[in-house]
Amino acid sequence: MALRCLYQGSADELAEIIAQGHLVEELRRRFVAMHGAKPRESESASWGGSIPTVVDLLISAGLQDVQVLVELTAPICDVRMDIVLVGSERETGEICVVVVENKQWSQVRPVRGTQMVHVPNAPGRNPRLHPAVQADGYRQVLRDFVPMLRTAKVMSLVNLHNMPAAVLETIQGDSQELEGGAKRTQMYGQEPEERERFAAMLTKTLSGEMALEHAHDLLSARVSPTDSLMTAVNKSVRGRSVFPLLDEQRKAVEYVKVQLAASRRGNKRIVLIVGGPGTGKSVIALELLAACSKDGLKVAHATGSRSFTRTLWEYAGEDTRARRIFRYFNSFETLRSKLDVLIADEAHRLRRQASGTGPSQVKQLISAADVPVFLLDEHQVVRPGEDGTIQLIENAAKEMKHEVLRIDLRSQFRCGGDPEYIRWVEQLLGLVTGEPPRRWRPLENYELYVAPTPEAMEKFLNRRAAETNSTARIAAGFCWPWSSPRKDGTLVDNIRINGWNRPWNVQGDEWVGDRPPHTLWATHPGGHGQIGCIYTAQGFEYAWAGVIFGPDLVWRDGGWQADISQNRDRAVENALDFDFLVRNTYRVLATRGMRGTVLHSVDRTTNVMLAKLGARLLDYDGVPMNAPR
């Protein structure tokens, strides 16, 4: 993975484009070429209103050679930074990076007890993330995920070029609400003395020497992938920060804090966080868990997934609190004391009815805490009886006379940080109304292949995993029988496809030799070489994903045909909505990969269709076609 930006050039070069009146036009053209869509009008207006205010300061400060990166995409997701300045640190001559967050706000007021602000004239009623927190998040993510910057000087600041000093003072970075780097992030307003202070800081920090070389080094730098979600579990149990959260992820955590204060005043609200695969729902859940634990709150994390919950127990290690904190949805039926916060992760797995004759499962969870937080993706409903939808939660809340506050996550943190791949998968599977499958447009940060055989898929994935020192897993539709281990401890090769034979992952909760129980298939090295299914893949991620489409979903006459008779999963054998469930299943399997995915269908017609959509083809040795051997 590499960093990319909309525009890179010296302050001098950018000043000339601005003087010619071509700035917005040039950035729009580049945006369409990079993203395949037009920018929002508000985004274009921001470019025209804010970028010149930074460039003018650079020129007046004699920093015309400093490199300006416009709309630099964060290394782990599709969040874009307004401006990143690259030059040399004056004292050492080493690379120096300054992240600039532009805001056109003129009025703002802090939200007490949080790291958020109200912007009176901005659209929408919801509070916004404090700009210093937002800018510092970008600084953190650059330091954490770009190795060459870990010992470099990396700063963040906020350019509030329309804000009067009196208003700016109300949210200044020395506020007791801000922490760490956010507290040290400088903010600059509109008055001449503020602009002079801004320019003086740039002059003291940066020089234009070697700026072009440093910018090229940064844009070609190695980017380390995000730590596995599971390696952070123990930290969250102990109340330590887990990941640097960006934009709406950080906003979601702060929003829960606001609702906790409101609930204690008798105004209970339910927080609903909605996002597709890789938008960071589980990361938010763990960060929220860590923040609540740090503040001494009574908090629990719940899911409906046995694999996910038991994996959380495993990675929490010897901490005796793990089983009290990480629980199942159905463990709240007889809760004796109310929690401060209940985090219902993977809430798409909620069941409409709880066991017994009491309240429904969603009502039990709502009643269990002052602030219930539901995180869900409606397209991950893959089993009959699961009904975790936005509507279900909103209806239950209405009956209980509680308001629902919803946050939609848009930024993509999986699949190379590009939402285009997720959209492509959803269109491929007919999950976007009125949008048929479309040709794949190659992306810089994500690789997609179609394999002629499972053997070719496996060879490719094994090589990629070894080359990148990362994880790879193959998962398949539930279209083959599943046998128990033999008496000698070996697994049965149930999956047989034209001479290629492999076992499913271990069925039970016990180890079979060096092969882990099914709950650890996706995360333990011993899971490599076995084939996973929806039950062991959902909720997890790995660097490289292989997906075998079975005969339960094939392409015929311009559309998908689902065949329930080809599926061996007893949980869906009588499902009336099997067509919907099986397409959701393959969507989940195809969106587990962080760096790339390889697809293969056992049905020749379907595999030919996949190949025609423009993904790169592998040969029978698992080598990308037209690539040197």
XYZ file of C-alpha atoms in Angstrom, residues 79-81 101 129 133-135 137-138 245-253 409-411 413:
23
model
C -10.258 9.559 4.887
C -8.548 12.512 3.201
C -6.442 15.202 4.874
C -6.985 20.898 8.759
C -15.542 16.545 16.167
C -8.848 16.295 17.701
C -9.479 15.676 14.006
C -6.106 17.117 12.961
C -5.888 11.993 14.567
C -4.326 12.493 11.137
C -9.623 6.847 15.413
C -10.371 9.233 12.569
C -13.265 11.558 11.826
C -16.645 9.841 12.276
C -15.049 6.973 14.206
C -13.781 9.385 16.876
C -17.065 11.282 16.655
C -18.978 8.085 17.414
C -16.983 7.490 20.610
C -19.864 5.416 8.977
C -18.590 6.124 5.512
C -14.803 5.944 5.706
C -10.716 0.967 6.788
